[in-house]
Amino acid sequence: MDHNGGHLFFRVAGRGEALVLVHGFTLDHRLWTRQFERFRSDFRVVAYDCRGFGRSSLPTGPYSPTDDLRCVLDHLRIARAHLVGLSMGGRIAVNFALAHAERVTSLCLLGSDVGGYRFSFDWDPPGATLEAMRARWLENAVFDGVRATPALFREVAAMVADYTGFHWCADDPRESDRDAVRLLHRLTARTTVVVGENDLPDFHVVARILADRIPSAGLEVVPGAGHLLPLECVDACGELVARHVAGSVVRGRPAEPGST
């Protein structure tokens, strides 16, 4: 679909309540392939590429990821949706829920970022060329959970290879969301915050902030998992999302041992 001087790529399948999957930084809709296939028989599932990632176009001027998501939903005539976001995708889901509470059925935030939180590590890898930056980025500890499984790491490497590097190499004209962390108390959607036991400390801090400040939020810790939950523990992640959208996630308790 065309929007704001460019285009946004999406996949959609199935019928029923809408379930929208939002990917993490340097990744794209392929992150969700297994969950997309699992849920398409019971939900209208949407997986899209955020602006500047995957098959969506680069920013050509000021833009808002929140507005991009709204336009995808409008294009598909989706009035309300369950939003599931990983990392950057969780950040976008939170921002969308703050701006359009009436359009969010629930939030499931996996290893989420949040606007206004300052991470202890640099998201911009060093390197004299884009290829060098991609290589250094793949050494980041956020990928440790998939690194031990060559097939999964190849999937991640393929997505990173297709990433344009725009957000590393250009001044990103994205709308600021640094006030989001102070506005979490305004969120009204039922929310499940999820973090892998072995995820980086920053993501555990963010998970606790989200769980503490969002009124209807509960926190689940997935034993033995790292950051890329949709790839590392496909069955556990799928089951957790299924319980979340059904409203049966146990609020405020960690996931049961052995769920990975």
PDB file of C-alpha atoms in Angstrom:
ATOM      1  CA  MET A   1       0.000   0.000   0.000  1.00  0.00           C
ATOM      2  CA  ASP A   2       1.116   3.587  -0.675  1.00  0.00           C
ATOM      3  CA  HIS A   3       1.427   6.045   2.189  1.00  0.00           C
ATOM      4  CA  ASN A   4       3.380   9.205   2.992  1.00  0.00           C
ATOM      5  CA  GLY A   5       5.623   9.264  -0.032  1.00  0.00           C
ATOM      6  CA  GLY A   6       6.429   5.560  -0.038  1.00  0.00           C
ATOM      7  CA  HIS A   7       4.946   2.104   0.323  1.00  0.00           C
ATOM      8  CA  LEU A   8       4.382  -0.372   3.145  1.00  0.00           C
ATOM      9  CA  PHE A   9       4.528  -4.114   2.554  1.00  0.00           C
ATOM     10  CA  PHE A  10       2.275  -6.489   4.472  1.00  0.00           C
ATOM     11  CA  ARG A  11       1.026 -10.067   4.522  1.00  0.00           C
ATOM     12  CA  VAL A  12      -2.529 -10.833   5.587  1.00  0.00           C
ATOM     13  CA  ALA A  13      -4.465 -14.081   5.861  1.00  0.00           C
ATOM     14  CA  GLY A  14      -7.358 -15.644   7.739  1.00  0.00           C
ATOM     15  CA  ARG A  15     -10.619 -14.442   9.239  1.00  0.00           C
ATOM     16  CA  GLY A  16     -11.815 -13.430  12.655  1.00  0.00           C
ATOM     17  CA  GLU A  17     -10.343 -11.060  15.206  1.00  0.00           C
ATOM     18  CA  ALA A  18      -7.328  -9.168  13.892  1.00  0.00           C
ATOM     19  CA  LEU A  19      -3.886 -10.127  15.203  1.00  0.00           C
ATOM     20  CA  VAL A  20      -1.107  -7.771  14.082  1.00  0.00           C
ATOM     21  CA  LEU A  21       2.552  -8.789  14.395  1.00  0.00           C
ATOM     22  CA  VAL A  22       5.219  -6.051  14.544  1.00  0.00           C
ATOM     23  CA  HIS A  23       8.883  -6.982  14.061  1.00  0.00           C
ATOM     24  CA  GLY A  24      12.062  -5.827  15.781  1.00  0.00           C
ATOM     25  CA  PHE A  25      14.905  -3.568  14.644  1.00  0.00           C
ATOM     26  CA  THR A  26      16.834  -4.655  11.490  1.00  0.00           C
ATOM     27  CA  LEU A  27      14.346  -7.507  11.006  1.00  0.00           C
ATOM     28  CA  ASP A  28      11.131  -7.740   8.992  1.00  0.00           C
ATOM     29  CA  HIS A  29       7.843  -9.631   8.653  1.00  0.00           C
ATOM     30  CA  ARG A  30       9.699 -12.938   8.185  1.00  0.00           C
ATOM     31  CA  LEU A  31      10.419 -12.959  11.916  1.00  0.00           C
ATOM     32  CA  TRP A  32       6.800 -14.036  12.407  1.00  0.00           C
ATOM     33  CA  THR A  33       6.515 -16.730   9.711  1.00  0.00           C
ATOM     34  CA  ARG A  34       5.796 -19.556  12.143  1.00  0.00           C
ATOM     35  CA  GLN A  35       3.313 -17.565  14.230  1.00  0.00           C
ATOM     36  CA  PHE A  36       1.642 -16.269  11.059  1.00  0.00           C
ATOM     37  CA  GLU A  37       0.991 -19.816   9.892  1.00  0.00           C
ATOM     38  CA  ARG A  38      -0.159 -20.939  13.324  1.00  0.00           C
ATOM     39  CA  PHE A  39      -2.751 -18.223  13.839  1.00  0.00           C
ATOM     40  CA  ARG A  40      -4.137 -17.731  10.335  1.00  0.00           C
ATOM     41  CA  SER A  41      -6.727 -20.471  10.852  1.00  0.00           C
ATOM     42  CA  ASP A  42      -8.338 -18.642  13.801  1.00  0.00           C
ATOM     43  CA  PHE A  43      -7.500 -14.964  13.305  1.00  0.00           C
ATOM     44  CA  ARG A  44      -7.075 -12.398  10.602  1.00  0.00           C
ATOM     45  CA  VAL A  45      -3.293 -12.182  10.897  1.00  0.00           C
ATOM     46  CA  VAL A  46      -1.258  -9.246   9.618  1.00  0.00           C
ATOM     47  CA  ALA A  47       2.532  -9.064   9.489  1.00  0.00           C
ATOM     48  CA  TYR A  48       3.981  -5.930   7.917  1.00  0.00           C
ATOM     49  CA  ASP A  49       7.383  -4.354   7.318  1.00  0.00           C
ATOM     50  CA  CYS A  50       7.931  -1.093   9.168  1.00  0.00           C
ATOM     51  CA  ARG A  51       9.145   1.841   7.078  1.00  0.00           C
ATOM     52  CA  GLY A  52      12.816   1.383   6.177  1.00  0.00           C
ATOM     53  CA  PHE A  53      12.808  -2.379   6.786  1.00  0.00           C
ATOM     54  CA  GLY A  54      12.191  -5.443   4.648  1.00  0.00           C
ATOM     55  CA  ARG A  55      10.146  -4.721   1.545  1.00  0.00           C
ATOM     56  CA  SER A  56       8.779  -1.376   2.734  1.00  0.00           C
ATOM     57  CA  SER A  57      10.317   1.805   1.320  1.00  0.00           C
ATOM     58  CA  LEU A  58      12.788   4.124   2.991  1.00  0.00           C
ATOM     59  CA  PRO A  59      11.645   7.294   4.727  1.00  0.00           C
ATOM     60  CA  THR A  60      11.717  10.289   2.391  1.00  0.00           C
ATOM     61  CA  GLY A  61      10.815  12.847   5.045  1.00  0.00           C
ATOM     62  CA  PRO A  62       9.189  13.068   8.473  1.00  0.00           C
ATOM     63  CA  TYR A  63       7.136   9.985   9.325  1.00  0.00           C
ATOM     64  CA  SER A  64       5.432   8.272  12.219  1.00  0.00           C
ATOM     65  CA  PRO A  65       5.546   4.477  12.772  1.00  0.00           C
ATOM     66  CA  THR A  66       2.293   4.920  14.702  1.00  0.00           C
ATOM     67  CA  ASP A  67       0.652   6.544  11.693  1.00  0.00           C
ATOM     68  CA  ASP A  68       2.065   3.881   9.372  1.00  0.00           C
ATOM     69  CA  LEU A  69       0.437   1.165  11.494  1.00  0.00           C
ATOM     70  CA  ARG A  70      -2.836   3.087  11.543  1.00  0.00           C
ATOM     71  CA  CYS A  71      -2.805   3.328   7.771  1.00  0.00           C
ATOM     72  CA  VAL A  72      -2.150  -0.397   7.373  1.00  0.00           C
ATOM     73  CA  LEU A  73      -5.169  -1.108   9.585  1.00  0.00           C
ATOM     74  CA  ASP A  74      -7.280   1.436   7.705  1.00  0.00           C
ATOM     75  CA  HIS A  75      -6.252  -0.049   4.371  1.00  0.00           C
ATOM     76  CA  LEU A  76      -7.346  -3.489   5.573  1.00  0.00           C
ATOM     77  CA  ARG A  77     -10.503  -2.075   7.188  1.00  0.00           C
ATOM     78  CA  ILE A  78      -9.497  -3.357  10.614  1.00  0.00           C
ATOM     79  CA  ALA A  79     -11.195  -1.365  13.373  1.00  0.00           C
ATOM     80  CA  ARG A  80      -9.561  -3.134  16.357  1.00  0.00           C
ATOM     81  CA  ALA A  81      -6.667  -5.537  16.731  1.00  0.00           C
ATOM     82  CA  HIS A  82      -4.557  -7.521  19.134  1.00  0.00           C
ATOM     83  CA  LEU A  83      -1.032  -6.106  18.769  1.00  0.00           C
ATOM     84  CA  VAL A  84       2.003  -8.347  19.291  1.00  0.00           C
ATOM     85  CA  GLY A  85       5.376  -6.644  19.061  1.00  0.00           C
ATOM     86  CA  LEU A  86       8.974  -7.733  19.559  1.00  0.00           C
ATOM     87  CA  SER A  87      11.526  -5.172  20.783  1.00  0.00           C
ATOM     88  CA  MET A  88      11.093  -2.149  18.478  1.00  0.00           C
ATOM     89  CA  GLY A  89       7.750  -3.660  17.499  1.00  0.00           C
ATOM     90  CA  GLY A  90       6.644  -3.533  21.125  1.00  0.00           C
ATOM     91  CA  ARG A  91       7.631   0.119  21.255  1.00  0.00           C
ATOM     92  CA  ILE A  92       5.496   0.836  18.186  1.00  0.00           C
ATOM     93  CA  ALA A  93       2.582  -1.121  19.671  1.00  0.00           C
ATOM     94  CA  VAL A  94       2.754   0.906  22.891  1.00  0.00           C
ATOM     95  CA  ASN A  95       2.836   4.181  20.963  1.00  0.00           C
ATOM     96  CA  PHE A  96      -0.127   3.093  18.860  1.00  0.00           C
ATOM     97  CA  ALA A  97      -2.114   2.149  21.972  1.00  0.00           C
ATOM     98  CA  LEU A  98      -1.358   5.537  23.524  1.00  0.00           C
ATOM     99  CA  ALA A  99      -2.577   7.325  20.394  1.00  0.00           C
ATOM    100  CA  HIS A 100      -5.479   5.039  19.450  1.00  0.00           C
ATOM    101  CA  ALA A 101      -6.699   3.240  22.564  1.00  0.00           C
ATOM    102  CA  GLU A 102     -10.069   2.512  20.971  1.00  0.00           C
ATOM    103  CA  ARG A 103      -8.417   0.437  18.245  1.00  0.00           C
ATOM    104  CA  VAL A 104      -6.414  -1.903  20.499  1.00  0.00           C
ATOM    105  CA  THR A 105      -8.008  -5.083  21.812  1.00  0.00           C
ATOM    106  CA  SER A 106      -4.873  -6.128  23.694  1.00  0.00           C
ATOM    107  CA  LEU A 107      -1.090  -5.735  23.791  1.00  0.00           C
ATOM    108  CA  CYS A 108       1.487  -8.523  23.935  1.00  0.00           C
ATOM    109  CA  LEU A 109       4.971  -7.015  24.326  1.00  0.00           C
ATOM    110  CA  LEU A 110       7.904  -9.388  23.800  1.00  0.00           C
ATOM    111  CA  GLY A 111      11.379  -8.221  24.869  1.00  0.00           C
ATOM    112  CA  SER A 112      10.012  -4.749  24.325  1.00  0.00           C
ATOM    113  CA  ASP A 113      11.644  -1.370  23.940  1.00  0.00           C
ATOM    114  CA  VAL A 114       9.799   1.754  25.070  1.00  0.00           C
ATOM    115  CA  GLY A 115      10.197   5.357  23.970  1.00  0.00           C
ATOM    116  CA  GLY A 116      12.198   7.416  26.448  1.00  0.00           C
ATOM    117  CA  TYR A 117      14.245   4.572  27.932  1.00  0.00           C
ATOM    118  CA  ARG A 118      18.000   5.018  27.445  1.00  0.00           C
ATOM    119  CA  PHE A 119      19.721   1.720  26.684  1.00  0.00           C
ATOM    120  CA  SER A 120      23.167   0.961  28.066  1.00  0.00           C
ATOM    121  CA  PHE A 121      24.426  -0.283  24.668  1.00  0.00           C
ATOM    122  CA  ASP A 122      24.652   1.413  21.270  1.00  0.00           C
ATOM    123  CA  TRP A 123      22.179   0.336  18.598  1.00  0.00           C
ATOM    124  CA  ASP A 124      24.518   1.747  15.906  1.00  0.00           C
ATOM    125  CA  PRO A 125      27.359  -0.720  15.265  1.00  0.00           C
ATOM    126  CA  PRO A 126      30.774   0.577  14.206  1.00  0.00           C
ATOM    127  CA  GLY A 127      32.039  -0.028  10.688  1.00  0.00           C
ATOM    128  CA  ALA A 128      33.443   1.787   7.679  1.00  0.00           C
ATOM    129  CA  THR A 129      30.966   0.114   5.307  1.00  0.00           C
ATOM    130  CA  LEU A 130      27.406  -1.106   5.554  1.00  0.00           C
ATOM    131  CA  GLU A 131      28.621  -4.690   5.218  1.00  0.00           C
ATOM    132  CA  ALA A 132      30.972  -4.184   8.158  1.00  0.00           C
ATOM    133  CA  MET A 133      28.185  -2.655  10.236  1.00  0.00           C
ATOM    134  CA  ARG A 134      25.892  -5.581   9.492  1.00  0.00           C
ATOM    135  CA  ALA A 135      28.620  -8.025  10.512  1.00  0.00           C
ATOM    136  CA  ARG A 136      29.260  -6.210  13.793  1.00  0.00           C
ATOM    137  CA  TRP A 137      25.535  -5.969  14.484  1.00  0.00           C
ATOM    138  CA  LEU A 138      25.154  -9.731  14.125  1.00  0.00           C
ATOM    139  CA  GLU A 139      27.765 -10.095  16.884  1.00  0.00           C
ATOM    140  CA  ASN A 140      25.449  -8.257  19.286  1.00  0.00           C
ATOM    141  CA  ALA A 141      24.296 -10.264  22.303  1.00  0.00           C
ATOM    142  CA  VAL A 142      20.631  -9.827  21.307  1.00  0.00           C
ATOM    143  CA  PHE A 143      21.275 -12.647  18.831  1.00  0.00           C
ATOM    144  CA  ASP A 144      22.967 -15.027  21.294  1.00  0.00           C
ATOM    145  CA  GLY A 145      19.807 -17.081  21.696  1.00  0.00           C
ATOM    146  CA  VAL A 146      19.699 -18.022  18.006  1.00  0.00           C
ATOM    147  CA  ARG A 147      23.452 -18.121  17.424  1.00  0.00           C
ATOM    148  CA  ALA A 148      23.749 -21.700  18.690  1.00  0.00           C
ATOM    149  CA  THR A 149      21.223 -22.925  16.106  1.00  0.00           C
ATOM    150  CA  PRO A 150      22.780 -22.368  12.660  1.00  0.00           C
ATOM    151  CA  ALA A 151      19.503 -22.604  10.742  1.00  0.00           C
ATOM    152  CA  LEU A 152      17.861 -19.929  12.905  1.00  0.00           C
ATOM    153  CA  PHE A 153      20.901 -17.687  12.795  1.00  0.00           C
ATOM    154  CA  ARG A 154      20.887 -17.912   8.993  1.00  0.00           C
ATOM    155  CA  GLU A 155      17.281 -16.683   9.002  1.00  0.00           C
ATOM    156  CA  VAL A 156      18.269 -13.701  11.121  1.00  0.00           C
ATOM    157  CA  ALA A 157      21.354 -13.020   9.000  1.00  0.00           C
ATOM    158  CA  ALA A 158      19.191 -13.033   5.853  1.00  0.00           C
ATOM    159  CA  MET A 159      16.881 -10.392   7.313  1.00  0.00           C
ATOM    160  CA  VAL A 160      19.805  -8.248   8.463  1.00  0.00           C
ATOM    161  CA  ALA A 161      21.406  -8.627   5.007  1.00  0.00           C
ATOM    162  CA  ASP A 162      18.232  -7.159   3.501  1.00  0.00           C
ATOM    163  CA  TYR A 163      18.154  -4.273   5.970  1.00  0.00           C
ATOM    164  CA  THR A 164      19.143  -1.041   4.224  1.00  0.00           C
ATOM    165  CA  GLY A 165      21.075   0.394   7.172  1.00  0.00           C
ATOM    166  CA  PHE A 166      19.060   3.606   6.885  1.00  0.00           C
ATOM    167  CA  HIS A 167      18.698   4.126  10.637  1.00  0.00           C
ATOM    168  CA  TRP A 168      22.455   3.623  11.116  1.00  0.00           C
ATOM    169  CA  CYS A 169      23.614   5.853   8.280  1.00  0.00           C
ATOM    170  CA  ALA A 170      21.079   8.692   8.100  1.00  0.00           C
ATOM    171  CA  ASP A 171      19.356  11.115  10.428  1.00  0.00           C
ATOM    172  CA  ASP A 172      16.084   9.339  11.095  1.00  0.00           C
ATOM    173  CA  PRO A 173      13.209  11.855  10.664  1.00  0.00           C
ATOM    174  CA  ARG A 174      10.905   9.646  12.751  1.00  0.00           C
ATOM    175  CA  GLU A 175       8.399  11.306  15.071  1.00  0.00           C
ATOM    176  CA  SER A 176       9.756  11.502  18.621  1.00  0.00           C
ATOM    177  CA  ASP A 177       8.251   9.183  21.233  1.00  0.00           C
ATOM    178  CA  ARG A 178      10.539   9.861  24.169  1.00  0.00           C
ATOM    179  CA  ASP A 179       7.582  10.817  26.390  1.00  0.00           C
ATOM    180  CA  ALA A 180       6.051   7.330  26.089  1.00  0.00           C
ATOM    181  CA  VAL A 181       7.711   5.924  29.199  1.00  0.00           C
ATOM    182  CA  ARG A 182       6.023   8.659  31.277  1.00  0.00           C
ATOM    183  CA  LEU A 183       2.591   7.994  29.762  1.00  0.00           C
ATOM    184  CA  LEU A 184       2.288   4.253  30.343  1.00  0.00           C
ATOM    185  CA  HIS A 185      -0.269   4.772  33.097  1.00  0.00           C
ATOM    186  CA  ARG A 186      -2.699   5.971  30.403  1.00  0.00           C
ATOM    187  CA  LEU A 187      -2.788   2.596  28.633  1.00  0.00           C
ATOM    188  CA  THR A 188      -6.097   0.820  29.034  1.00  0.00           C
ATOM    189  CA  ALA A 189      -5.622  -2.307  26.902  1.00  0.00           C
ATOM    190  CA  ARG A 190      -5.140  -5.666  28.578  1.00  0.00           C
ATOM    191  CA  THR A 191      -1.377  -6.216  28.373  1.00  0.00           C
ATOM    192  CA  THR A 192       1.044  -9.113  28.716  1.00  0.00           C
ATOM    193  CA  VAL A 193       4.713  -8.208  29.065  1.00  0.00           C
ATOM    194  CA  VAL A 194       7.096 -11.029  28.173  1.00  0.00           C
ATOM    195  CA  VAL A 195      10.862 -11.275  28.503  1.00  0.00           C
ATOM    196  CA  GLY A 196      13.270 -14.167  27.999  1.00  0.00           C
ATOM    197  CA  GLU A 197      15.146 -15.297  31.088  1.00  0.00           C
ATOM    198  CA  ASN A 198      18.469 -14.854  29.265  1.00  0.00           C
ATOM    199  CA  ASP A 199      17.620 -11.599  27.520  1.00  0.00           C
ATOM    200  CA  LEU A 200      19.886  -8.589  28.064  1.00  0.00           C
ATOM    201  CA  PRO A 201      19.553  -6.708  31.378  1.00  0.00           C
ATOM    202  CA  ASP A 202      18.128  -3.628  29.647  1.00  0.00           C
ATOM    203  CA  PHE A 203      15.148  -5.608  28.380  1.00  0.00           C
ATOM    204  CA  HIS A 204      14.483  -6.953  31.869  1.00  0.00           C
ATOM    205  CA  VAL A 205      14.487  -3.386  33.175  1.00  0.00           C
ATOM    206  CA  VAL A 206      12.071  -2.284  30.452  1.00  0.00           C
ATOM    207  CA  ALA A 207       9.838  -5.311  31.081  1.00  0.00           C
ATOM    208  CA  ARG A 208       9.573  -4.382  34.751  1.00  0.00           C
ATOM    209  CA  ILE A 209       8.836  -0.737  33.905  1.00  0.00           C
ATOM    210  CA  LEU A 210       6.064  -1.782  31.524  1.00  0.00           C
ATOM    211  CA  ALA A 211       4.580  -4.305  33.952  1.00  0.00           C
ATOM    212  CA  ASP A 212       4.685  -1.852  36.863  1.00  0.00           C
ATOM    213  CA  ARG A 213       3.313   1.208  35.060  1.00  0.00           C
ATOM    214  CA  ILE A 214       0.686  -0.211  32.688  1.00  0.00           C
ATOM    215  CA  PRO A 215      -2.416  -0.642  34.863  1.00  0.00           C
ATOM    216  CA  SER A 216      -3.657  -3.895  33.342  1.00  0.00           C
ATOM    217  CA  ALA A 217      -0.273  -5.522  32.679  1.00  0.00           C
ATOM    218  CA  GLY A 218       1.171  -8.805  33.838  1.00  0.00           C
ATOM    219  CA  LEU A 219       4.733 -10.051  33.431  1.00  0.00           C
ATOM    220  CA  GLU A 220       5.885 -13.434  32.160  1.00  0.00           C
ATOM    221  CA  VAL A 221       9.505 -14.630  32.082  1.00  0.00           C
ATOM    222  CA  VAL A 222      10.225 -17.429  29.601  1.00  0.00           C
ATOM    223  CA  PRO A 223      12.833 -19.808  31.093  1.00  0.00           C
ATOM    224  CA  GLY A 224      15.961 -20.406  29.034  1.00  0.00           C
ATOM    225  CA  ALA A 225      15.013 -17.934  26.293  1.00  0.00           C
ATOM    226  CA  GLY A 226      16.887 -14.930  24.959  1.00  0.00           C
ATOM    227  CA  HIS A 227      15.659 -11.963  22.955  1.00  0.00           C
ATOM    228  CA  LEU A 228      14.229 -13.402  19.724  1.00  0.00           C
ATOM    229  CA  LEU A 229      11.367 -15.332  21.276  1.00  0.00           C
ATOM    230  CA  PRO A 230       9.388 -15.923  18.031  1.00  0.00           C
ATOM    231  CA  LEU A 231      12.383 -17.841  16.641  1.00  0.00           C
ATOM    232  CA  GLU A 232      14.056 -19.316  19.714  1.00  0.00           C
ATOM    233  CA  CYS A 233      11.020 -20.960  21.299  1.00  0.00           C
ATOM    234  CA  VAL A 234       8.387 -21.194  18.601  1.00  0.00           C
ATOM    235  CA  ASP A 235       5.942 -23.432  20.434  1.00  0.00           C
ATOM    236  CA  ALA A 236       6.203 -21.632  23.776  1.00  0.00           C
ATOM    237  CA  CYS A 237       5.879 -18.237  22.104  1.00  0.00           C
ATOM    238  CA  GLY A 238       2.877 -19.362  20.076  1.00  0.00           C
ATOM    239  CA  GLU A 239       1.187 -20.847  23.126  1.00  0.00           C
ATOM    240  CA  LEU A 240       1.836 -17.732  25.168  1.00  0.00           C
ATOM    241  CA  VAL A 241       0.350 -15.482  22.471  1.00  0.00           C
ATOM    242  CA  ALA A 242      -2.625 -17.848  22.162  1.00  0.00           C
ATOM    243  CA  ARG A 243      -3.281 -17.690  25.901  1.00  0.00           C
ATOM    244  CA  HIS A 244      -2.845 -13.943  25.850  1.00  0.00           C
ATOM    245  CA  VAL A 245      -5.381 -13.270  23.101  1.00  0.00           C
ATOM    246  CA  ALA A 246      -7.773 -15.683  24.810  1.00  0.00           C
ATOM    247  CA  GLY A 247      -7.389 -13.662  27.999  1.00  0.00           C
ATOM    248  CA  SER A 248      -6.154 -16.641  29.999  1.00  0.00           C
ATOM    249  CA  VAL A 249      -2.562 -15.595  30.735  1.00  0.00           C
ATOM    250  CA  VAL A 250      -1.970 -15.733  34.495  1.00  0.00           C
ATOM    251  CA  ARG A 251      -1.404 -12.096  35.422  1.00  0.00           C
ATOM    252  CA  GLY A 252       1.857 -11.219  37.103  1.00  0.00           C
ATOM    253  CA  ARG A 253       3.329 -14.720  37.210  1.00  0.00           C
ATOM    254  CA  PRO A 254       6.305 -16.095  35.289  1.00  0.00           C
ATOM    255  CA  ALA A 255       5.831 -18.714  32.630  1.00  0.00           C
ATOM    256  CA  GLU A 256       5.887 -22.275  33.889  1.00  0.00           C
ATOM    257  CA  PRO A 257       9.311 -23.976  33.892  1.00  0.00           C
ATOM    258  CA  GLY A 258       9.917 -26.107  30.846  1.00  0.00           C
ATOM    259  CA  SER A 259       7.716 -23.977  28.591  1.00  0.00           C
ATOM    260  CA  THR A 260      10.610 -23.444  26.185  1.00  0.00           C
TER     261      THR A 260
END
